Coordinates of C-alpha atoms in Angstrom, one line a residue:
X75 CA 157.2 -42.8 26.5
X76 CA 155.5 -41.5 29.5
X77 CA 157.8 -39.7 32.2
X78 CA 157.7 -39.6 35.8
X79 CA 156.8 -37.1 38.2
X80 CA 159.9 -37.2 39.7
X81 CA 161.9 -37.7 36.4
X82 CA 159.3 -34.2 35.7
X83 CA 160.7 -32.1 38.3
X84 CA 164.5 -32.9 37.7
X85 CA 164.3 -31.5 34.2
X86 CA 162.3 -28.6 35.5
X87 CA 165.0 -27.9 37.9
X88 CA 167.7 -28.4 35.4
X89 CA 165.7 -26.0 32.9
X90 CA 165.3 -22.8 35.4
X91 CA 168.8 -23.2 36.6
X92 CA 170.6 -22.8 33.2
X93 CA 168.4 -20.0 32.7
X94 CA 169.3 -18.3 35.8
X95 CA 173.2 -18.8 35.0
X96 CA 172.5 -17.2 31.5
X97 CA 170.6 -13.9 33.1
X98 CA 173.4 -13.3 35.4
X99 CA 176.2 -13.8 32.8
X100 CA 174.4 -11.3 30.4
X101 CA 174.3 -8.9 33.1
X102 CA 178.2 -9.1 34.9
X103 CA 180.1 -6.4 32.8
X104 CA 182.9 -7.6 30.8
X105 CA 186.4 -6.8 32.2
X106 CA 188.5 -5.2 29.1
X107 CA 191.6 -7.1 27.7
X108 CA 194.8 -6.5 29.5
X109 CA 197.3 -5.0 26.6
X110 CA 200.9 -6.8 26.9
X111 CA 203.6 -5.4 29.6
X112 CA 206.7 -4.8 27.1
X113 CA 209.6 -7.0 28.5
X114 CA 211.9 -4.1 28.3
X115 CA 210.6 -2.2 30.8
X116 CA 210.9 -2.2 34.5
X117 CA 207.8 -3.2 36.4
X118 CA 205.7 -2.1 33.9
X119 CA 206.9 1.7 33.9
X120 CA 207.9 3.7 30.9
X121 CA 210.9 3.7 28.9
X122 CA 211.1 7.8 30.2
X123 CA 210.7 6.8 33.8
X124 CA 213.1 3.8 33.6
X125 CA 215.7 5.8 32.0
X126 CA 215.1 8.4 35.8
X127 CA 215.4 5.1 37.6
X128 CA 218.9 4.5 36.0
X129 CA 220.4 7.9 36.2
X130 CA 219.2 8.5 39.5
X131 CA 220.5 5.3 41.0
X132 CA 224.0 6.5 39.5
X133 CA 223.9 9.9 41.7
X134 CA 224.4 8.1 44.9
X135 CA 227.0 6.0 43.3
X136 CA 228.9 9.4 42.9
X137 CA 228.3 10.9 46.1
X138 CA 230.0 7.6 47.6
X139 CA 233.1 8.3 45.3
X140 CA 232.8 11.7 46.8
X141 CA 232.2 10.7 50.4
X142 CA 235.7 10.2 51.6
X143 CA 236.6 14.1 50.1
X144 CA 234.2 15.6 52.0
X145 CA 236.4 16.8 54.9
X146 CA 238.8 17.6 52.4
X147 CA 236.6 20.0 50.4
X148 CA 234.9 21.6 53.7
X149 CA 238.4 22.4 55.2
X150 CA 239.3 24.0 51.5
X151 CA 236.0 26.4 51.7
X152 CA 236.6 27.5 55.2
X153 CA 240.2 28.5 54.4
X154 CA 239.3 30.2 51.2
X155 CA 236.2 32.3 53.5
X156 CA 239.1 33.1 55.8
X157 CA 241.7 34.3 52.8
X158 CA 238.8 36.2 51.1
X159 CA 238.4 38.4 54.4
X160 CA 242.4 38.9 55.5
X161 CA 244.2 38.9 52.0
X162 CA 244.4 42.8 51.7
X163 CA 246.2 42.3 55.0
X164 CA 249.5 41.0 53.5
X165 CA 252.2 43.7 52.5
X166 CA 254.7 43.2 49.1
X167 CA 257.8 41.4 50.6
X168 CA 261.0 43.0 49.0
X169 CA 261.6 40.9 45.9
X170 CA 258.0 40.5 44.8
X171 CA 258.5 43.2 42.2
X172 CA 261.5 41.6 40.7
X173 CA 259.7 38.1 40.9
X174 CA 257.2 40.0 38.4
X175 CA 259.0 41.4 35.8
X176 CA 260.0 37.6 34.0
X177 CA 256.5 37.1 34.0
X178 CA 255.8 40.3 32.2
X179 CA 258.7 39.8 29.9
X180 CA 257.5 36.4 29.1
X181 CA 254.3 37.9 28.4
X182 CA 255.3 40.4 26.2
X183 CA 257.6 38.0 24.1
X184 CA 254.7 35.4 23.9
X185 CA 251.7 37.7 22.8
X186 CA 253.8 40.5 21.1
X187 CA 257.1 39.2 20.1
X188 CA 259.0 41.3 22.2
X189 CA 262.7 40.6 22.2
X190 CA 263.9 42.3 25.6
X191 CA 263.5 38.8 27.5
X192 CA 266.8 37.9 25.7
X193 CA 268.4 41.1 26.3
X194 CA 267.5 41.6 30.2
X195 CA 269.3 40.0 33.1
X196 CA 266.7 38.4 35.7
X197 CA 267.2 35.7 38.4
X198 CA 267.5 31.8 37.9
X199 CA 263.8 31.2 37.9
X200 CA 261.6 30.4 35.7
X201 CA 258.3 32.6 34.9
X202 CA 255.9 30.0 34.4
X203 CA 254.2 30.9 37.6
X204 CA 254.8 34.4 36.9
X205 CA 253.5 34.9 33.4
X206 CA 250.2 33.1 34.6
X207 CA 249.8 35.9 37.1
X208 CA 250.8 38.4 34.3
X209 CA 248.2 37.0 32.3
X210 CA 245.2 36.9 35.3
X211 CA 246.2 41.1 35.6
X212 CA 245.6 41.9 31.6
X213 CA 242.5 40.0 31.7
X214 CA 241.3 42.0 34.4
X215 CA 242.6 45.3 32.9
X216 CA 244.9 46.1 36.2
X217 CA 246.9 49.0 35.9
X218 CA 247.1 50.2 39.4
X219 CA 250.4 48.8 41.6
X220 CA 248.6 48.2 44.6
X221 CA 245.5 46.1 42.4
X222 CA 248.1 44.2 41.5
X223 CA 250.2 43.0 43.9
X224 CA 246.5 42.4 45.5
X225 CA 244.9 40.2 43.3
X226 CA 248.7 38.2 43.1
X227 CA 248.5 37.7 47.1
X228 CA 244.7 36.3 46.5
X229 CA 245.7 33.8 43.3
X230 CA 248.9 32.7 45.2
X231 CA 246.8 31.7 48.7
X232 CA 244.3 30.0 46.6
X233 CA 246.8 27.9 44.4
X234 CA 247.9 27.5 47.9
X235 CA 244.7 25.9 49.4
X236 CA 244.4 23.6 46.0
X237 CA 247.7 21.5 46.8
X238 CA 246.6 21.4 50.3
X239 CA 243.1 19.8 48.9
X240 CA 245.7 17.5 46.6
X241 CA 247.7 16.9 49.8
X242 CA 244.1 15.3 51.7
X243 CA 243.4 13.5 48.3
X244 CA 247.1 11.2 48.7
X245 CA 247.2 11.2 52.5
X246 CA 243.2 9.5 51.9
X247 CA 244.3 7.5 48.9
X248 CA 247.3 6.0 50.8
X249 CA 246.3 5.5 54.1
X250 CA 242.0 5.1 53.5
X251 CA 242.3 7.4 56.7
X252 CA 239.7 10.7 56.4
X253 CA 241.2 12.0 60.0
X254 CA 245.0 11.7 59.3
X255 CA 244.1 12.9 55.5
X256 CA 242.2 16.1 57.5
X257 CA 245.3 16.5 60.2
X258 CA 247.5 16.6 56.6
X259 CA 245.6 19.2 55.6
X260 CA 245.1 21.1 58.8
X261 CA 248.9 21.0 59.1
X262 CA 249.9 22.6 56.1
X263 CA 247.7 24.8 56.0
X264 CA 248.3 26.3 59.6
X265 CA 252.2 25.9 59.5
X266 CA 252.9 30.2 60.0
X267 CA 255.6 30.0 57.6
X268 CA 254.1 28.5 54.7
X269 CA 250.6 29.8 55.4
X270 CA 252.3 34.0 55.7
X271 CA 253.9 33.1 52.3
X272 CA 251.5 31.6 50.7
X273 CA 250.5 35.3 50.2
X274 CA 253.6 37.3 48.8
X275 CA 255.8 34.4 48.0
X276 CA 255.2 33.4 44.2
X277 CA 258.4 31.2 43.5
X278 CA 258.8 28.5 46.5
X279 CA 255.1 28.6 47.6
X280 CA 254.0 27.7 43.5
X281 CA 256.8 25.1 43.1
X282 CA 255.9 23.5 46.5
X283 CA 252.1 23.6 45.5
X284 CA 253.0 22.1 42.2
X285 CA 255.4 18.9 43.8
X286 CA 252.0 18.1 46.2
X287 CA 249.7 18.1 43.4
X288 CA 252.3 16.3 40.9
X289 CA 252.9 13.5 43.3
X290 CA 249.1 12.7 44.0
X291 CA 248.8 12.5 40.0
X292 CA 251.3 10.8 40.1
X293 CA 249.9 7.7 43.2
X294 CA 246.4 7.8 41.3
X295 CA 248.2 7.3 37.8
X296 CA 250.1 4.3 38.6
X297 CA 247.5 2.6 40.7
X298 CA 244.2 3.3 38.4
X299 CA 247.2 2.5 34.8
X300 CA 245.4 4.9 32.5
X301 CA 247.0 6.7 29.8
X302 CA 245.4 10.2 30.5
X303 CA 246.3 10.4 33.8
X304 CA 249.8 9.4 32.8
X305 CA 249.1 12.8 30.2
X306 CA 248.0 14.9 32.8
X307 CA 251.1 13.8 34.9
X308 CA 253.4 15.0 31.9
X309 CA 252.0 18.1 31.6
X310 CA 251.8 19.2 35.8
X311 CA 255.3 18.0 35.8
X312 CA 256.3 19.8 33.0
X313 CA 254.6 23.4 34.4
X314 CA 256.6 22.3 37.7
X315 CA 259.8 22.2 35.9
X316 CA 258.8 25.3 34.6
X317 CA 258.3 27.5 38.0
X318 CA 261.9 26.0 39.0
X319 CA 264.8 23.7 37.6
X320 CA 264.6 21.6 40.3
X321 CA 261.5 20.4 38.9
X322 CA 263.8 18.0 36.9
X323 CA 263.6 15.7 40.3
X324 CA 260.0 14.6 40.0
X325 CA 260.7 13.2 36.5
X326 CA 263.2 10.8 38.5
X327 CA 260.7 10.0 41.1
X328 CA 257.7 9.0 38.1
X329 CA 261.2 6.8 36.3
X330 CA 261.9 5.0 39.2
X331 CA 257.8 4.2 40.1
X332 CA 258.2 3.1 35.9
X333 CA 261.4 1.0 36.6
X334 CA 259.3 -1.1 39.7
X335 CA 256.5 -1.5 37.7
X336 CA 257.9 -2.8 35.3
X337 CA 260.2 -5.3 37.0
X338 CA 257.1 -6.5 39.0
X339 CA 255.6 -7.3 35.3
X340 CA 258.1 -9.0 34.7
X341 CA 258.5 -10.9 37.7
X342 CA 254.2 -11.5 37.2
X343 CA 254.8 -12.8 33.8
X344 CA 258.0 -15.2 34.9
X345 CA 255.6 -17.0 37.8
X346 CA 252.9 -17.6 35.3

């Protein structure tokens, strides 16, 4: 069977271009196999680097938490520069030296068994203040009077400043307010009263600063309902009770929050 010219040149055509397609095929350089992205990581990043992603996305979680305290803590540090510099102004009021010898009583009878706490005559208040001041002076190996009565003006100011941080933590949690929490603050701190007693005074001042922190345990207990917080609220009351009797009162207060809980259960469970 004789062929064409024209039938000829087609399969010439057909012939050189195959070839050519080979010759450039043999000469592109193979791109290597892509290995599988594991599913369990994020955008193809490693299990190290995820595990950054994750905890670093939690930090600015916890600086929002933190957020509305802010003012709080500021106002806290700028009082506790200004006590650091103008505590070794404050005399010893009259009665502070009485007001210390429970405490070291207490002390004595708790870490040597001495027996003269039940044979001494003291006032009607309690030393659980005082024997933690007792305790802060034989740590630090104090044996000079005017050391002393010092270091209890600085402890006393700064237990001082800690309720008034509590204080801006329940006038916040309550009203969502950061100015009226920081005007809370402001104004206990400044009052000339508490704020000159909050020095030398280590009966009233304490008990006060332990009904302000007690009572904002006490709001974040019963609106977060979790069993440690109800522990901690135990225990703060109870070292309360233990700076004065009178201490007895918050335990109605934390009843009677109980009693309307628990009729508003109640009354939840009825409707239902």
């Amino acid at each position: 069977m004789k062929l064409t010219k024209q039938k000829k040149i087609l399969l010439f055509k057909k012939y050189f271009t195959i070839t050519a397609h080979k010759k450039m095929a043999k000469k592109q350089p193979q791109k290597p196999a892509q290995k599988p992205v594991p599913k369990s990581n994020i955008g193809g990043q490693k299990p190290s680097e995820t595990k950054n992603m994750v905890t670093d996305g939690a930090k600015p979680a916890l600086l929002r938490q933190l957020c509305p305290y802010f003012p709080g803590i500021i106002l806290f540090f700028i009082a506790l520069v200004v006590c650091l510099f103008t505590y070794q102004d404050y005399g010893i009021c009259w009665d502070e030296p009485f007001q210390r010898a429970p405490g070291v009583l207490s002390y004595n009878y708790a870490f040597h068994g001495d027996q003269a706490l039940f044979n001494t005559v003291t006032d009607n208040h309690g030393a659980g203040y005082e024997s933690l001041l007792v305790i802060f002076e034989k740590l630090m190996g104090l044996t000079d009077s005017r050391d002393i009565y010092l270091m209890r003006h600085l402890v006393t100011n700064v237990f001082f400043l800690v309720s008034a941080l509590f204080a801006y933590v329940l006038i916040f949690r309550l009203s969502k307010n950061k100015i009226l929490a920081s005007l809370g603050f402001i104004m206990l701190e400044l009052a000339p009263r508490l704020y000159a007693h909050s020095f030398f005074n280590s009966k009233d001042i304490p008990f006060m600063c332990m009904i302000t922190s007690t009572l904002t345990i006490c709001q974040a207990a019963f609106e977060k309902n979790k069993k440690w917080l109800f522990f901690i609220l135990g225990i703060v009351a109870g070292y309360a009770t233990s700076i004065r009797i009178m201490g007895v009162m918050l335990y109605a207060v934390i009843l009677f929050f109980l009693l309307i809980d628990l009729v508003t259960d109640l009354d939840r469970k009825s409707t239902r």
